[in-house]
Amino acid sequence: MSENVINLFKDPTNAPETPPQAPAAAVAAPGAARPSVPLWVRSARGIRTVATHKHTKTALRAAARNGIYILGGTKIVARRTWEGRTASRYERLLRAAEAAGDMEAATEWEERGQRFRQERHRRRMDLLTAPMDAAKGIAAGAAIGAGGLLLLGIMLAVANKDFTDIAAPTMALIELVRWIVFIITVTWGPLVTLGPWAVLFALWAVGKHQQAAPQWALPANARTGEGEPITPSIVVTAMRDLGVSALKKAIKDMGDVGAQMLSPIVIAGCGVEVDVHLPSGVSTEEIQNRRRKLAENLNRHEHEVFITIPPSPRTVRLWIADSGALDEPIGPSPLVTDPDTKADYKNGRAPWGQDLRGDAALISLFQRMLLITGLSNQGKTASLRALALWLAFDPTVEFRIGDLKGIGDWAMFEGLATVLIQGPTDDHVLDVTEMVEEAAREMNRRLLAPGTTFPPLVVIVDEAQIAYGSGAVDKNKMPLGGSKATSRYFRAIKAIHDQGRAVNVTTWEGTQDPTNENLPKRSREGNHIRSSLVLGTESQARMAVGDAAIDGGAAPHKLRQGLDKGTVVVAGDGIKLAPGQTSVTVRTHYIDTDQAAEVADRAKALRDGVTTLHVIDQDDERDPLTDIASVIANAPRLFTQDVLQRLAVLSEDAYGEWTNSDLKRVLEAWGEEPKKSHGRMVVHRDHVLRALSNRDADDSASAAE
């Protein structure tokens, strides 16, 4: 076989005749010899194995690295030499001080630069007279030296009584010079040979010390850079290497190599913060869209770098976490550690967690609608429940809670909430819908008494997407879910969003995986506080916290699912925001179920005992005049047929058979009646409110008698 292979490489025409191929389906007999592989195939495989082997790659990387060290060291030495002989160093530091707004330091560097130039001018002027001064010095030195040698020779001759000793010192000096010349002659060749290598070694040492090589060429332990402190040089280099050509060119053209772009780097919690003023032609959006690349250039993970837009134009604010700091817990909630916790609905702020700067994240809940959303199992319920637990320490606050998950996450509010509905079925959706509708009716009753201060009523619906997405209908075929005008849950939420805060009626909703179907636009935009845990896409993030927050740097879709549990991006009022900011990222305190039960027990001790209902009692004895006012809501007037239809939806049993005469009868009893407008009978809201006022006045007079 070997002879055939050799002949094949010498002359392919001498190859032995190929025997007929066996059928493809044929299987070699057991024990049969395997067909031989041509030598060139084996050689190619060997070359590929060697070329792709780990040791080969390591050796090539080492060779490239050490060669680049020399080039980098040469560049560093040249720059140091240039800065040492020119005023460029002082100019660079002067511009950096001006960019930072430190005019005192800028003045100092300007004075130092001026002194350097004066000293350099003086030295150059001295060089003009240096040759003559040197010649005079040499002549004077030679004369003194010759005289000294002669004097020394005379002294030796007198001492030895030998006239020839007068020349002995001079001859000794001549012999010393001869030996010096001899030594230089012998060592000059090796010095000339080794000198360039010594210079290369020195340049290599400088480059190695400064790690002057690309990241791919550095050793693995030096290539990570993990935990490396953030310096101005690192920030400027990271910005330069973002891939924005206008930014790279501008940094290259700056006299201080980009230092003037940066504000002072300050410690901010478990990281640092720095503002970067972008040069003309570079937009903040270009930087925001390269968040991952910027983080990698800074030797950080994407979730450890946050980019926001401060008030200054054409500026981005970078918050850069210490490596691994965001994976550390933030500590227990004050609700757990402080047994004397107090709450004040109007003036207090709930301790929700910490922002990225490490400051306490305190949130005001006074007359604010709240929405929190996120993917499943990311801490939504725990974050929402923590706010309710704090507010429970204000005994004036009434809670009505609907938990459409129904696994006991809110069970500790038994005895705190006046209503607690738990379960995911259509019946539970109906109960929750009626709970919200009853809150809307309570809001309307309060609106009829302007100027009165009412106790806070907080309606909490967890897993509200189940209510919005429900396809169930009531016995009147009215849909419970959806986002149409006939959708009972949506309509009740919308009504409270419109006017509830004026009479201390607010809603808090927790939803999952938001879409336009399970979180309608009109509903989500009615919230004063919009917060989001981790989400899957930017479009979902915009639904959750709004376009302005996302455009300003908020990025709940950049959080890590499963790793950033309890981290929420909060937009809106109620929480302290930096000037010009539209959102803040908060790492919330986690209160587990057992701790929540203990906190709730302490809150119950502040109350006189609350009876918790698990369904909404529908009172058979309704107040028709109040119900008419509630269905008209904010409309200045409604057609009588529309009023009758809404009353029937409100209570089929009470108003299902009503006609225009029934409506007229109720209004006429208190001095009002439907009027005609453009040929159709209408009921005016003002007339109904006046009828209620007449009735209240009559009741007051009767009570006085």
XYZ file of C-alpha atoms in Angstrom:
705
model
C 0.000 0.000 0.000
C 2.818 2.437 0.911
C 4.408 1.954 -2.528
C 1.068 2.813 -4.177
C 0.742 6.002 -2.117
C 4.306 7.067 -3.004
C 3.666 6.404 -6.681
C 0.411 8.347 -6.474
C 2.224 11.504 -5.232
C 4.955 11.071 -7.861
C 2.613 10.512 -10.787
C -1.153 10.389 -10.305
C -1.506 8.445 -13.571
C 0.353 5.544 -11.950
C -2.376 5.086 -9.365
C -3.586 1.505 -9.148
C -6.895 0.781 -10.710
C -9.695 1.465 -8.249
C -11.773 -1.612 -7.571
C -15.547 -1.300 -8.043
C -17.351 0.456 -5.183
C -19.567 -1.597 -2.971
C -23.232 -0.531 -2.772
C -23.914 2.300 -0.303
C -26.113 0.068 1.783
C -23.455 -2.609 2.061
C -21.884 -3.062 5.469
C -18.258 -4.105 5.912
C -17.841 -7.601 7.198
C -16.762 -7.923 10.810
C -13.016 -7.986 11.183
C -12.440 -6.524 7.708
C -9.582 -3.976 7.414
C -10.666 -0.284 7.379
C -10.016 1.531 4.087
C -6.802 3.518 4.137
C -6.858 7.342 4.321
C -4.642 9.152 1.791
C -1.467 10.690 3.190
C -2.409 14.229 2.117
C -5.713 13.957 4.010
C -3.946 12.823 7.152
C -1.420 15.653 6.756
C -4.185 18.274 6.368
C -5.955 16.969 9.429
C -2.745 17.095 11.420
C -2.028 20.655 10.322
C -5.556 21.717 11.261
C -5.280 20.047 14.660
C -1.973 21.760 15.377
C -3.215 25.134 14.129
C -6.377 25.073 16.241
C -4.849 23.556 19.358
C -5.059 25.515 22.587
C -1.294 25.599 23.013
C -0.823 26.933 19.476
C -3.290 29.753 20.078
C -1.638 30.563 23.388
C 1.810 30.657 21.776
C 0.651 32.903 18.914
C -1.137 35.231 21.346
C 2.024 35.421 23.489
C 4.172 36.227 20.458
C 1.794 38.957 19.299
C 1.461 40.347 22.811
C 5.201 40.682 23.406
C 5.733 42.295 20.019
C 2.949 44.790 20.668
C 4.425 45.527 24.121
C 7.512 46.966 22.359
C 5.390 49.171 20.094
C 3.246 50.293 23.002
C 6.293 50.970 25.164
C 7.846 53.054 22.370
C 4.663 55.107 22.119
C 4.542 55.640 25.892
C 8.211 56.663 26.122
C 7.819 59.013 23.166
C 4.766 60.618 24.754
C 6.564 60.998 28.082
C 9.560 62.539 26.349
C 7.365 64.943 24.414
C 5.457 65.978 27.532
C 8.715 66.404 29.427
C 10.129 68.794 26.827
C 6.936 70.711 25.991
C 4.049 72.310 27.865
C 1.499 69.786 26.533
C 1.049 68.198 29.984
C 0.111 71.540 31.520
C -2.236 72.311 28.618
C -3.978 68.940 29.034
C -4.488 69.370 32.753
C -5.607 72.963 32.237
C -8.352 71.895 29.800
C -9.462 69.084 32.112
C -9.777 71.540 35.016
C -11.779 73.955 32.859
C -14.069 71.144 31.694
C -14.671 70.166 35.319
C -15.448 73.785 36.236
C -12.519 73.956 38.695
C -11.242 77.412 37.818
C -8.844 77.546 40.790
C -7.025 74.443 39.563
C -7.122 75.779 36.006
C -5.402 78.998 37.126
C -2.749 77.008 38.993
C -1.964 74.835 35.959
C -1.799 77.917 33.751
C 0.768 79.491 36.116
C 2.819 76.295 36.191
C 2.805 76.141 32.412
C 3.952 79.742 32.185
C 6.834 79.109 34.615
C 7.843 76.054 32.587
C 7.985 78.114 29.391
C 10.080 80.814 31.074
C 12.566 78.261 32.399
C 12.765 76.584 29.002
C 13.450 79.949 27.317
C 16.207 80.708 29.791
C 17.858 77.339 29.152
C 17.756 77.878 25.393
C 19.341 81.315 25.714
C 22.097 79.784 27.840
C 22.893 77.396 25.002
C 24.023 80.327 22.817
C 26.989 81.077 25.096
C 27.599 77.482 26.094
C 30.445 76.762 23.554
C 32.561 79.739 24.653
C 31.885 78.998 28.315
C 32.866 75.376 27.747
C 36.090 76.340 25.935
C 37.031 78.720 28.715
C 36.291 76.052 31.275
C 38.354 73.458 29.438
C 41.323 75.847 29.068
C 41.165 76.836 32.703
C 40.839 73.208 33.766
C 43.784 72.159 31.594
C 45.983 74.927 32.993
C 45.075 74.077 36.555
C 45.555 70.354 35.887
C 48.970 70.850 34.252
C 50.088 73.094 37.056
C 48.882 70.600 39.638
C 50.699 67.693 37.990
C 53.914 69.730 37.747
C 53.701 70.778 41.380
C 53.051 67.180 42.434
C 56.097 66.012 40.377
C 58.366 68.611 41.996
C 57.248 67.475 45.434
C 57.988 63.808 44.543
C 61.417 64.733 43.088
C 62.406 66.644 46.235
C 61.173 63.842 48.470
C 62.942 61.096 46.491
C 65.940 63.249 45.554
C 65.374 62.050 41.954
C 64.966 64.699 39.257
C 63.169 62.228 36.929
C 60.176 61.993 39.318
C 59.046 65.430 38.154
C 57.344 63.733 35.119
C 55.987 60.730 37.088
C 52.435 62.158 37.750
C 52.055 63.173 34.122
C 53.188 59.735 32.892
C 50.778 58.061 35.339
C 47.877 60.073 33.912
C 48.891 59.162 30.377
C 49.022 55.463 31.359
C 45.495 55.736 32.879
C 44.151 57.210 29.671
C 45.789 54.391 27.692
C 44.091 51.745 29.837
C 40.730 53.482 29.533
C 41.071 53.509 25.758
C 42.074 49.856 25.809
C 39.045 48.866 27.905
C 36.677 50.835 25.678
C 38.218 49.236 22.588
C 37.685 45.746 24.009
C 34.066 46.356 25.219
C 32.822 48.550 22.388
C 31.905 45.693 20.089
C 29.732 43.841 22.638
C 28.169 47.145 23.761
C 27.232 48.014 20.193
C 25.758 44.539 19.754
C 23.847 44.400 23.070
C 22.805 48.070 23.235
C 19.825 47.848 20.842
C 18.589 44.715 22.610
C 18.816 46.486 25.948
C 16.770 49.362 24.513
C 14.157 46.929 23.152
C 13.986 45.175 26.521
C 13.456 48.491 28.277
C 10.661 49.426 25.866
C 9.114 45.964 26.301
C 9.207 46.355 30.096
C 7.420 49.712 29.874
C 4.755 48.282 27.547
C 4.234 45.229 29.742
C 3.903 47.322 32.882
C 1.247 49.504 31.225
C -0.482 46.503 29.557
C -0.085 48.295 26.213
C -1.688 45.577 24.089
C -5.196 44.817 22.780
C -7.552 42.886 25.041
C -7.461 39.788 22.818
C -3.673 39.538 23.159
C -3.479 39.918 26.937
C -3.273 36.893 29.234
C -6.578 35.580 30.566
C -5.970 36.917 34.073
C -5.158 40.413 32.751
C -7.830 40.357 30.044
C -10.880 40.245 32.346
C -10.298 43.558 34.117
C -13.076 42.549 36.507
C -13.244 44.753 39.561
C -10.882 47.327 38.039
C -11.509 50.828 39.471
C -13.126 53.289 37.084
C -10.721 56.077 36.094
C -11.075 58.952 33.601
C -8.749 57.126 31.219
C -10.935 54.010 31.291
C -14.124 56.019 30.685
C -12.635 57.976 27.779
C -11.212 54.810 26.210
C -14.581 53.065 26.583
C -16.355 55.973 24.878
C -13.746 56.129 22.130
C -14.144 52.447 21.329
C -17.963 52.510 21.130
C -17.908 52.494 17.354
C -19.211 56.059 16.891
C -16.868 57.554 14.304
C -17.685 61.188 15.130
C -16.982 60.556 18.823
C -13.719 58.735 18.132
C -12.485 61.509 15.837
C -13.456 64.234 18.315
C -11.595 62.522 21.168
C -8.526 62.103 18.972
C -8.560 65.807 18.079
C -8.901 66.974 21.698
C -5.698 68.291 23.226
C -6.381 66.396 26.463
C -7.433 63.189 24.658
C -11.045 63.464 25.856
C -10.558 64.394 29.521
C -12.509 67.630 29.025
C -15.671 65.599 28.318
C -15.831 64.196 31.855
C -17.129 65.620 35.084
C -15.371 64.533 38.294
C -15.995 60.859 39.011
C -17.845 60.603 42.326
C -18.693 57.624 44.512
C -22.422 56.877 44.355
C -23.537 53.995 46.542
C -22.085 50.715 45.357
C -20.610 52.319 42.251
C -19.459 55.590 40.731
C -21.180 58.284 38.704
C -19.814 60.525 35.981
C -21.336 62.893 33.422
C -19.986 62.754 29.878
C -20.504 65.866 27.751
C -20.629 64.656 24.173
C -18.949 66.561 21.329
C -20.952 68.108 18.521
C -22.343 65.563 16.080
C -22.846 62.809 18.679
C -26.340 62.252 20.108
C -27.248 60.814 23.488
C -29.379 58.196 21.728
C -26.301 56.766 20.009
C -24.711 56.181 23.418
C -27.872 54.690 24.940
C -28.217 52.237 22.062
C -24.701 50.935 22.758
C -25.170 50.173 26.441
C -23.878 46.612 26.238
C -20.750 47.563 24.303
C -20.060 50.445 26.671
C -20.398 48.120 29.666
C -17.992 45.626 28.116
C -15.513 48.416 27.357
C -15.704 49.357 31.040
C -15.074 45.719 32.044
C -18.588 45.437 33.455
C -21.715 43.438 32.695
C -24.577 45.191 30.946
C -26.746 45.250 34.086
C -23.943 47.033 35.976
C -24.007 50.160 33.775
C -26.960 52.569 33.689
C -27.197 55.431 31.198
C -29.529 58.347 31.946
C -29.980 61.841 30.530
C -29.247 64.733 32.967
C -30.550 68.295 32.476
C -27.400 69.453 30.655
C -27.775 69.250 26.871
C -25.836 66.653 24.884
C -24.780 64.884 28.077
C -25.151 61.323 29.350
C -24.856 60.322 32.988
C -23.165 56.992 33.625
C -23.668 55.047 36.830
C -21.167 52.192 36.934
C -21.537 49.569 39.635
C -18.648 47.973 41.450
C -18.161 44.556 39.911
C -20.635 42.108 41.480
C -22.114 44.695 43.864
C -25.644 44.412 42.453
C -25.704 40.712 43.264
C -25.403 41.439 46.970
C -28.578 41.826 49.114
C -29.442 45.277 50.438
C -30.568 44.284 53.928
C -33.914 43.845 55.682
C -36.833 46.235 55.538
C -37.275 48.751 58.386
C -40.775 47.299 58.773
C -39.149 44.080 59.980
C -36.375 45.571 62.099
C -38.231 48.503 63.699
C -40.981 47.390 66.100
C -42.142 51.010 66.528
C -42.942 51.600 62.868
C -45.430 54.400 62.213
C -47.071 55.544 58.989
C -48.754 58.734 57.845
C -50.802 58.528 54.655
C -50.657 62.259 53.930
C -47.172 63.304 55.003
C -45.202 60.056 55.337
C -43.084 58.117 52.873
C -42.863 54.338 52.656
C -39.353 52.783 52.935
C -39.398 50.727 49.751
C -35.688 49.946 49.319
C -32.516 51.609 48.041
C -31.681 53.365 44.821
C -28.471 52.664 42.951
C -26.637 55.404 44.833
C -27.333 53.550 48.071
C -29.809 56.155 49.336
C -33.095 55.082 50.900
C -35.904 54.968 48.326
C -38.857 56.624 50.062
C -42.167 56.850 48.243
C -45.216 59.002 48.980
C -48.558 57.261 48.452
C -50.797 60.225 49.204
C -53.640 60.386 46.645
C -51.614 58.459 44.076
C -52.745 55.676 41.761
C -50.079 52.999 41.460
C -49.204 50.386 38.871
C -46.521 47.724 39.163
C -45.885 45.186 36.436
C -43.287 42.640 35.379
C -42.752 39.065 34.347
C -43.974 36.188 36.482
C -42.116 35.298 39.691
C -39.938 38.412 39.782
C -41.144 39.882 43.099
C -44.149 41.920 41.980
C -46.488 40.822 44.760
C -43.830 41.188 47.465
C -42.962 44.710 46.280
C -46.612 45.795 46.185
C -47.390 44.136 49.509
C -44.469 45.928 51.209
C -46.101 49.295 50.458
C -49.469 48.110 51.769
C -47.860 46.779 54.960
C -46.296 50.158 55.674
C -49.548 52.005 54.999
C -51.384 49.579 57.299
C -49.671 51.309 60.237
C -51.924 54.314 59.559
C -55.215 53.173 61.165
C -57.256 55.709 59.160
C -56.588 53.856 55.890
C -59.164 51.343 54.638
C -58.024 48.507 52.366
C -60.126 46.565 49.868
C -58.018 43.851 48.294
C -58.598 41.490 45.386
C -55.945 38.805 44.892
C -56.688 37.026 41.630
C -53.819 34.603 42.154
C -55.345 33.236 45.318
C -52.456 31.320 46.907
C -52.371 33.226 50.194
C -49.936 36.039 49.365
C -52.364 38.538 50.935
C -53.830 36.292 53.647
C -52.159 38.325 56.418
C -54.555 41.186 55.608
C -57.410 39.222 57.137
C -58.465 41.578 59.914
C -56.817 44.576 58.239
C -58.765 44.857 54.982
C -62.522 45.368 54.955
C -62.694 43.247 51.785
C -60.324 40.405 50.870
C -61.108 38.323 47.789
C -58.686 35.530 46.884
C -58.944 33.246 43.854
C -58.469 33.117 40.064
C -61.898 31.912 38.835
C -64.557 33.858 36.948
C -66.581 34.109 40.161
C -63.603 35.773 41.848
C -63.238 38.132 38.884
C -66.905 39.060 39.319
C -66.415 39.665 43.048
C -63.341 41.819 42.395
C -65.222 43.766 39.705
C -68.083 44.446 42.109
C -65.550 45.460 44.763
C -64.045 48.076 42.419
C -67.503 49.222 41.312
C -68.541 49.673 44.928
C -65.391 51.774 45.467
C -66.403 53.890 42.452
C -69.862 54.374 43.959
C -68.261 55.361 47.255
C -66.188 57.891 45.314
C -69.324 59.346 43.753
C -70.995 59.613 47.158
C -67.980 61.502 48.462
C -67.988 63.818 45.454
C -71.474 64.938 46.465
C -70.011 66.485 49.635
C -67.319 68.909 48.428
C -65.021 70.353 51.062
C -65.245 67.292 53.287
C -62.060 65.387 54.187
C -62.616 61.646 53.815
C -60.540 58.788 55.229
C -58.256 57.099 52.649
C -59.670 54.133 50.721
C -57.056 52.042 48.886
C -58.314 49.434 46.414
C -55.632 46.841 45.608
C -55.987 44.347 42.752
C -53.118 41.885 42.353
C -52.855 39.956 39.073
C -55.188 42.504 37.484
C -54.405 41.141 34.028
C -56.823 38.295 34.856
C -59.638 40.813 35.277
C -58.736 42.762 32.122
C -58.391 39.567 30.104
C -61.455 37.821 31.449
C -64.003 36.693 28.883
C -66.705 36.149 31.506
C -70.020 38.014 31.367
C -72.558 38.732 34.061
C -76.174 37.651 34.004
C -77.005 40.697 31.881
C -74.445 39.613 29.273
C -72.196 42.524 30.192
C -68.481 41.663 29.876
C -66.354 41.805 33.000
C -63.024 42.166 31.201
C -61.797 43.984 28.134
C -61.227 47.667 27.458
C -64.531 48.727 25.896
C -67.014 51.145 27.366
C -69.212 48.196 28.382
C -66.396 46.385 30.257
C -67.330 46.611 33.900
C -63.895 46.264 35.519
C -62.188 48.664 33.114
C -64.984 51.212 33.426
C -64.827 51.187 37.230
C -61.021 51.541 37.289
C -61.209 54.379 34.758
C -63.825 56.187 36.841
C -61.618 56.065 39.955
C -58.588 57.195 37.962
C -60.547 60.205 36.743
C -61.676 61.629 40.078
C -60.819 59.286 42.934
C -57.739 61.097 44.237
C -59.792 64.220 45.011
C -61.710 62.272 47.681
C -58.880 59.943 48.807
C -60.011 56.921 46.772
C -57.049 55.305 44.965
C -56.278 52.073 43.156
C -53.089 49.980 43.190
C -52.802 47.364 40.464
C -50.254 44.610 40.003
C -50.137 43.060 36.541
C -48.037 40.513 34.722
C -46.413 40.571 31.289
C -48.238 43.707 30.026
C -49.903 43.908 26.630
C -52.573 46.187 25.217
C -55.106 43.427 25.889
C -54.353 42.725 29.544
C -53.358 46.295 30.459
C -55.314 48.849 28.365
C -53.607 52.117 27.483
C -56.254 54.262 29.152
C -55.862 52.308 32.377
C -52.063 52.266 32.622
C -51.741 55.960 31.812
C -54.145 56.868 34.608
C -51.560 55.950 37.278
C -49.413 58.541 39.002
C -46.714 56.001 39.912
C -45.753 53.487 37.229
C -43.153 50.875 38.113
C -41.829 47.778 36.452
C -39.705 44.797 37.311
C -37.873 42.856 34.619
C -39.688 42.702 31.272
C -38.966 40.893 28.053
C -39.031 43.634 25.428
C -38.658 47.378 25.061
C -42.250 47.683 23.821
C -43.478 46.144 27.085
C -41.216 48.502 29.030
C -42.789 51.471 27.243
C -46.243 50.201 28.182
C -45.167 49.834 31.793
C -43.351 53.097 32.588
C -44.074 55.262 29.544
C -42.134 56.537 26.548
C -40.597 59.495 28.383
C -38.984 57.268 31.004
C -37.566 54.847 28.411
C -36.239 57.701 26.261
C -34.645 59.126 29.408
C -32.712 55.939 30.102
C -35.113 53.662 32.034
C -34.535 50.047 31.002
C -36.609 47.434 32.869
C -36.197 45.187 29.812
C -32.431 45.166 30.485
C -32.806 43.694 33.973
C -31.899 40.026 34.411
C -34.789 37.625 34.792
C -34.368 35.557 37.946
C -31.311 37.508 39.133
C -32.787 40.985 39.600
C -35.868 39.953 41.550
C -37.386 42.866 43.421
C -35.530 45.507 41.360
C -38.069 47.987 40.007
C -37.795 50.943 37.650
C -40.094 53.677 38.968
C -41.444 56.578 36.906
C -43.810 59.362 37.889
C -44.201 61.397 41.025
C -44.166 60.246 44.617
C -40.480 59.301 44.654
C -37.458 61.580 44.670
C -35.856 61.927 41.245
C -32.598 63.624 40.350
C -33.057 66.942 38.481
C -34.002 66.222 34.884
C -34.509 62.500 35.503
C -37.728 60.711 34.564
C -37.180 57.480 36.482
C -35.179 55.824 39.235
C -34.117 52.203 39.732
C -34.954 50.826 43.172
C -33.803 47.593 44.791
C -36.764 46.855 47.047
C -36.610 45.269 50.484
C -37.875 41.703 50.454
C -40.382 40.782 53.150
C -41.245 37.082 53.036
C -44.678 35.704 53.946
C -43.819 34.888 57.572
C -42.301 38.323 58.140
C -45.294 39.942 56.424
C -47.651 38.110 58.818
C -45.673 39.378 61.821
C -45.704 42.958 60.484
C -49.449 42.717 59.788
C -50.099 41.544 63.362
C -48.375 44.673 64.683
C -50.507 46.824 62.371
C -53.707 45.090 63.545
C -52.864 46.058 67.126
C -53.316 49.717 66.115
C -56.902 49.109 64.949
C -60.086 48.375 66.856
C -60.814 45.194 64.981
C -61.775 45.019 61.318
C -64.340 42.589 59.954
C -63.101 41.279 56.610
C -65.653 40.417 53.930
C -64.872 37.873 51.222
C -67.718 38.801 48.862
C -69.410 42.097 48.099
C -72.810 42.255 49.773
C -75.365 43.598 47.321
C -77.864 45.592 49.327
C -81.458 44.920 48.234
C -82.557 48.342 49.523
C -80.881 50.655 47.054
C -80.889 54.455 46.970
C -82.226 55.323 43.494
C -81.263 59.020 43.646
C -77.642 58.209 44.617
C -77.479 55.498 41.954
C -78.706 57.958 39.304
C -75.929 60.345 40.303
C -73.326 57.551 40.162
C -74.266 56.373 36.661
C -74.251 59.919 35.277
C -70.739 60.323 36.795
C -68.945 63.239 35.096
C -71.271 63.696 32.122
C -73.085 67.076 32.184
C -76.219 65.319 30.960
C -77.383 61.961 29.612
C -80.369 60.799 27.601
C -82.959 59.188 29.804
C -82.621 55.909 27.897
C -78.859 55.853 28.628
C -79.531 56.504 32.308
C -82.006 53.609 32.415
C -79.559 51.269 30.680
C -76.776 52.127 33.123
C -79.078 51.668 36.089
C -80.030 48.220 34.786
C -76.343 47.303 34.530
C -75.813 48.550 38.059
C -78.619 46.390 39.463
C -80.860 44.320 37.230
C -83.068 43.339 40.144
C -83.706 46.928 41.232
C -83.827 48.765 37.920
C -84.328 46.167 35.204
C -88.027 47.023 34.766
C -87.707 50.794 35.138
C -89.262 53.140 32.579
C -89.098 56.885 31.975
C -91.961 57.368 34.403
C -90.005 55.714 37.227
C -87.052 57.960 36.572
C -89.305 61.032 36.476
C -91.040 59.973 39.706
C -87.772 59.787 41.682
C -86.565 63.176 40.468
C -89.894 64.955 40.906
C -90.021 63.817 44.515
C -87.159 66.254 45.197
C -88.136 69.092 42.924
C -86.419 68.053 39.694
C -87.389 66.203 36.523
C -85.960 65.233 33.112
C -85.853 68.038 30.550
C -86.067 68.059 26.772
C -82.984 68.938 24.735
C -83.001 68.946 20.922
C -86.176 66.942 20.931
C -85.030 64.222 23.368
C -85.459 63.832 27.109
C -82.252 64.193 29.124
C -81.221 64.152 32.779
C -78.828 66.915 33.868
C -76.122 66.099 36.391
C -76.557 69.456 38.138
C -80.271 68.780 38.579
C -79.563 65.404 40.198
C -77.005 66.930 42.563
C -79.503 69.635 43.444
C -82.121 66.974 44.195
C -79.638 65.220 46.502
C -78.908 68.531 48.198
C -82.659 69.179 48.667
C -83.088 65.740 50.178
C -80.148 66.159 52.559
C -81.494 69.536 53.647
C -84.908 68.015 54.280
C -83.340 65.148 56.282
C -81.392 67.646 58.372
C -84.531 69.676 59.098
C -86.418 66.546 60.092
C -83.622 65.489 62.420
C -83.609 68.937 64.041
C -87.331 68.690 64.799
